[in-house]
């Protein structure tokens, strides 16, 4: 009697799917990428906590990141600068006015 052989490749480290085909085991996310994402999240959360604590001059340390993660931290920093600069200007004007000093008209453009 002839012996039947299967055409399916056997993969020792794999597992079989429901249709019997071999499926390779692989990590969902490459480990260094996961570590970089964790560091990015920690850095963003650090800056958020600083803002909540009133330390509005705190910025993310973009120089500790590369690629897209660096661009994300730089973007957060730019966003903070864009929002906080007009607030600082208004705060300075309120302080001057409270002391009886009327400052020049604000001519800066804020987007």
PDB file of C-alpha atoms in Angstrom:
ATOM      1  CA  UNK A   1       0.000   0.000   0.000  1.00  0.00           C
ATOM      2  CA  UNK A   2       1.263   3.458  -0.872  1.00  0.00           C
ATOM      3  CA  UNK A   3       1.766   5.885   1.929  1.00  0.00           C
ATOM      4  CA  UNK A   4       0.005   9.261   1.626  1.00  0.00           C
ATOM      5  CA  UNK A   5       2.038  12.403   2.265  1.00  0.00           C
ATOM      6  CA  UNK A   6       0.768  15.850   3.013  1.00  0.00           C
ATOM      7  CA  UNK A   7       1.745  18.793   0.843  1.00  0.00           C
ATOM      8  CA  UNK A   8       1.474  21.174   3.827  1.00  0.00           C
ATOM      9  CA  UNK A   9       4.770  22.344   5.278  1.00  0.00           C
ATOM     10  CA  UNK A  10       5.294  21.484   8.888  1.00  0.00           C
ATOM     11  CA  UNK A  11       6.632  24.341  11.016  1.00  0.00           C
ATOM     12  CA  UNK A  12       7.923  23.103  14.361  1.00  0.00           C
ATOM     13  CA  UNK A  13       7.575  26.453  16.145  1.00  0.00           C
ATOM     14  CA  UNK A  14       4.193  27.217  14.618  1.00  0.00           C
ATOM     15  CA  UNK A  15       0.660  26.323  15.401  1.00  0.00           C
ATOM     16  CA  UNK A  16      -2.084  24.968  13.175  1.00  0.00           C
ATOM     17  CA  UNK A  17      -4.967  27.157  12.138  1.00  0.00           C
ATOM     18  CA  UNK A  18      -8.499  25.838  11.882  1.00  0.00           C
ATOM     19  CA  UNK A  19      -7.914  24.758   8.276  1.00  0.00           C
ATOM     20  CA  UNK A  20      -4.760  22.850   9.196  1.00  0.00           C
ATOM     21  CA  UNK A  21      -2.256  25.251   7.632  1.00  0.00           C
ATOM     22  CA  UNK A  22       0.825  26.085   9.646  1.00  0.00           C
ATOM     23  CA  UNK A  23       0.834  29.562  11.182  1.00  0.00           C
ATOM     24  CA  UNK A  24       4.080  31.063  12.460  1.00  0.00           C
ATOM     25  CA  UNK A  25       4.168  32.419  15.972  1.00  0.00           C
ATOM     26  CA  UNK A  26       5.274  36.037  15.965  1.00  0.00           C
ATOM     27  CA  UNK A  27       5.146  38.833  18.486  1.00  0.00           C
ATOM     28  CA  UNK A  28       2.374  41.360  18.004  1.00  0.00           C
ATOM     29  CA  UNK A  29       4.771  44.296  18.327  1.00  0.00           C
ATOM     30  CA  UNK A  30       8.529  44.304  18.001  1.00  0.00           C
ATOM     31  CA  UNK A  31       9.907  44.645  21.536  1.00  0.00           C
ATOM     32  CA  UNK A  32      12.116  47.757  20.947  1.00  0.00           C
ATOM     33  CA  UNK A  33       9.143  49.507  19.313  1.00  0.00           C
ATOM     34  CA  UNK A  34       6.980  48.713  22.340  1.00  0.00           C
ATOM     35  CA  UNK A  35       9.690  50.140  24.633  1.00  0.00           C
ATOM     36  CA  UNK A  36       9.885  53.323  22.530  1.00  0.00           C
ATOM     37  CA  UNK A  37       6.103  53.702  22.657  1.00  0.00           C
ATOM     38  CA  UNK A  38       6.159  53.256  26.443  1.00  0.00           C
ATOM     39  CA  UNK A  39       8.867  55.933  26.763  1.00  0.00           C
ATOM     40  CA  UNK A  40       6.860  58.286  24.537  1.00  0.00           C
ATOM     41  CA  UNK A  41       3.723  57.776  26.615  1.00  0.00           C
ATOM     42  CA  UNK A  42       5.651  58.366  29.838  1.00  0.00           C
ATOM     43  CA  UNK A  43       7.158  61.584  28.454  1.00  0.00           C
ATOM     44  CA  UNK A  44       3.796  62.933  27.286  1.00  0.00           C
ATOM     45  CA  UNK A  45       2.211  62.061  30.640  1.00  0.00           C
ATOM     46  CA  UNK A  46       5.097  63.799  32.445  1.00  0.00           C
ATOM     47  CA  UNK A  47       4.443  67.013  30.490  1.00  0.00           C
ATOM     48  CA  UNK A  48       0.686  66.719  31.095  1.00  0.00           C
ATOM     49  CA  UNK A  49       1.266  66.356  34.841  1.00  0.00           C
ATOM     50  CA  UNK A  50       3.587  69.373  34.826  1.00  0.00           C
ATOM     51  CA  UNK A  51       0.845  71.438  33.150  1.00  0.00           C
ATOM     52  CA  UNK A  52      -1.719  70.221  35.676  1.00  0.00           C
ATOM     53  CA  UNK A  53       0.679  71.250  38.449  1.00  0.00           C
ATOM     54  CA  UNK A  54       0.926  74.751  36.951  1.00  0.00           C
ATOM     55  CA  UNK A  55       4.444  74.347  35.551  1.00  0.00           C
ATOM     56  CA  UNK A  56       3.510  75.686  32.124  1.00  0.00           C
ATOM     57  CA  UNK A  57       7.113  76.216  31.032  1.00  0.00           C
ATOM     58  CA  UNK A  58       7.837  72.460  31.163  1.00  0.00           C
ATOM     59  CA  UNK A  59       8.428  70.890  27.758  1.00  0.00           C
ATOM     60  CA  UNK A  60       8.985  67.381  26.467  1.00  0.00           C
ATOM     61  CA  UNK A  61      12.574  66.238  25.987  1.00  0.00           C
ATOM     62  CA  UNK A  62      12.457  65.661  22.223  1.00  0.00           C
ATOM     63  CA  UNK A  63      16.219  65.059  22.069  1.00  0.00           C
ATOM     64  CA  UNK A  64      15.682  61.723  23.826  1.00  0.00           C
ATOM     65  CA  UNK A  65      13.630  60.378  20.895  1.00  0.00           C
ATOM     66  CA  UNK A  66      14.095  59.622  17.217  1.00  0.00           C
ATOM     67  CA  UNK A  67      11.884  59.553  14.152  1.00  0.00           C
ATOM     68  CA  UNK A  68       8.144  59.892  14.548  1.00  0.00           C
ATOM     69  CA  UNK A  69       8.310  59.823  18.353  1.00  0.00           C
ATOM     70  CA  UNK A  70      10.638  62.844  18.271  1.00  0.00           C
ATOM     71  CA  UNK A  71       8.212  64.647  15.952  1.00  0.00           C
ATOM     72  CA  UNK A  72       5.329  63.889  18.333  1.00  0.00           C
ATOM     73  CA  UNK A  73       7.199  65.383  21.324  1.00  0.00           C
ATOM     74  CA  UNK A  74       8.251  68.409  19.257  1.00  0.00           C
ATOM     75  CA  UNK A  75       4.623  68.825  18.152  1.00  0.00           C
ATOM     76  CA  UNK A  76       3.370  68.739  21.740  1.00  0.00           C
ATOM     77  CA  UNK A  77       5.979  71.369  22.646  1.00  0.00           C
ATOM     78  CA  UNK A  78       4.928  73.608  19.734  1.00  0.00           C
ATOM     79  CA  UNK A  79       1.276  73.192  20.665  1.00  0.00           C
ATOM     80  CA  UNK A  80       2.002  74.245  24.250  1.00  0.00           C
ATOM     81  CA  UNK A  81       4.013  77.261  23.056  1.00  0.00           C
ATOM     82  CA  UNK A  82       1.205  78.314  20.719  1.00  0.00           C
ATOM     83  CA  UNK A  83      -1.447  78.105  23.431  1.00  0.00           C
ATOM     84  CA  UNK A  84       0.572  79.461  26.354  1.00  0.00           C
ATOM     85  CA  UNK A  85       2.231  82.486  24.664  1.00  0.00           C
ATOM     86  CA  UNK A  86      -1.041  84.475  24.349  1.00  0.00           C
ATOM     87  CA  UNK A  87      -1.998  83.513  27.897  1.00  0.00           C
ATOM     88  CA  UNK A  88       1.316  84.857  29.199  1.00  0.00           C
ATOM     89  CA  UNK A  89       0.854  88.071  27.234  1.00  0.00           C
ATOM     90  CA  UNK A  90      -2.646  88.561  28.632  1.00  0.00           C
ATOM     91  CA  UNK A  91      -1.433  87.754  32.140  1.00  0.00           C
ATOM     92  CA  UNK A  92       1.320  90.366  31.885  1.00  0.00           C
ATOM     93  CA  UNK A  93      -1.177  92.965  30.691  1.00  0.00           C
ATOM     94  CA  UNK A  94      -3.587  92.184  33.536  1.00  0.00           C
ATOM     95  CA  UNK A  95      -0.689  92.541  35.993  1.00  0.00           C
ATOM     96  CA  UNK A  96       0.289  95.940  34.538  1.00  0.00           C
ATOM     97  CA  UNK A  97      -3.313  97.165  34.538  1.00  0.00           C
ATOM     98  CA  UNK A  98      -3.765  96.068  38.162  1.00  0.00           C
ATOM     99  CA  UNK A  99      -0.835  98.338  39.048  1.00  0.00           C
ATOM    100  CA  UNK A 100      -2.430 101.302  37.264  1.00  0.00           C
ATOM    101  CA  UNK A 101      -0.158 101.080  34.210  1.00  0.00           C
ATOM    102  CA  UNK A 102      -2.080 100.988  30.931  1.00  0.00           C
ATOM    103  CA  UNK A 103       0.073  99.119  28.398  1.00  0.00           C
ATOM    104  CA  UNK A 104       0.118  99.683  24.649  1.00  0.00           C
ATOM    105  CA  UNK A 105      -2.597  98.070  22.565  1.00  0.00           C
ATOM    106  CA  UNK A 106      -1.926  94.413  21.804  1.00  0.00           C
ATOM    107  CA  UNK A 107      -1.153  94.088  18.108  1.00  0.00           C
ATOM    108  CA  UNK A 108       0.099  90.497  18.084  1.00  0.00           C
ATOM    109  CA  UNK A 109      -1.859  87.999  16.010  1.00  0.00           C
ATOM    110  CA  UNK A 110      -2.915  84.821  17.759  1.00  0.00           C
ATOM    111  CA  UNK A 111      -4.195  81.916  15.711  1.00  0.00           C
TER     112      UNK A 111
END
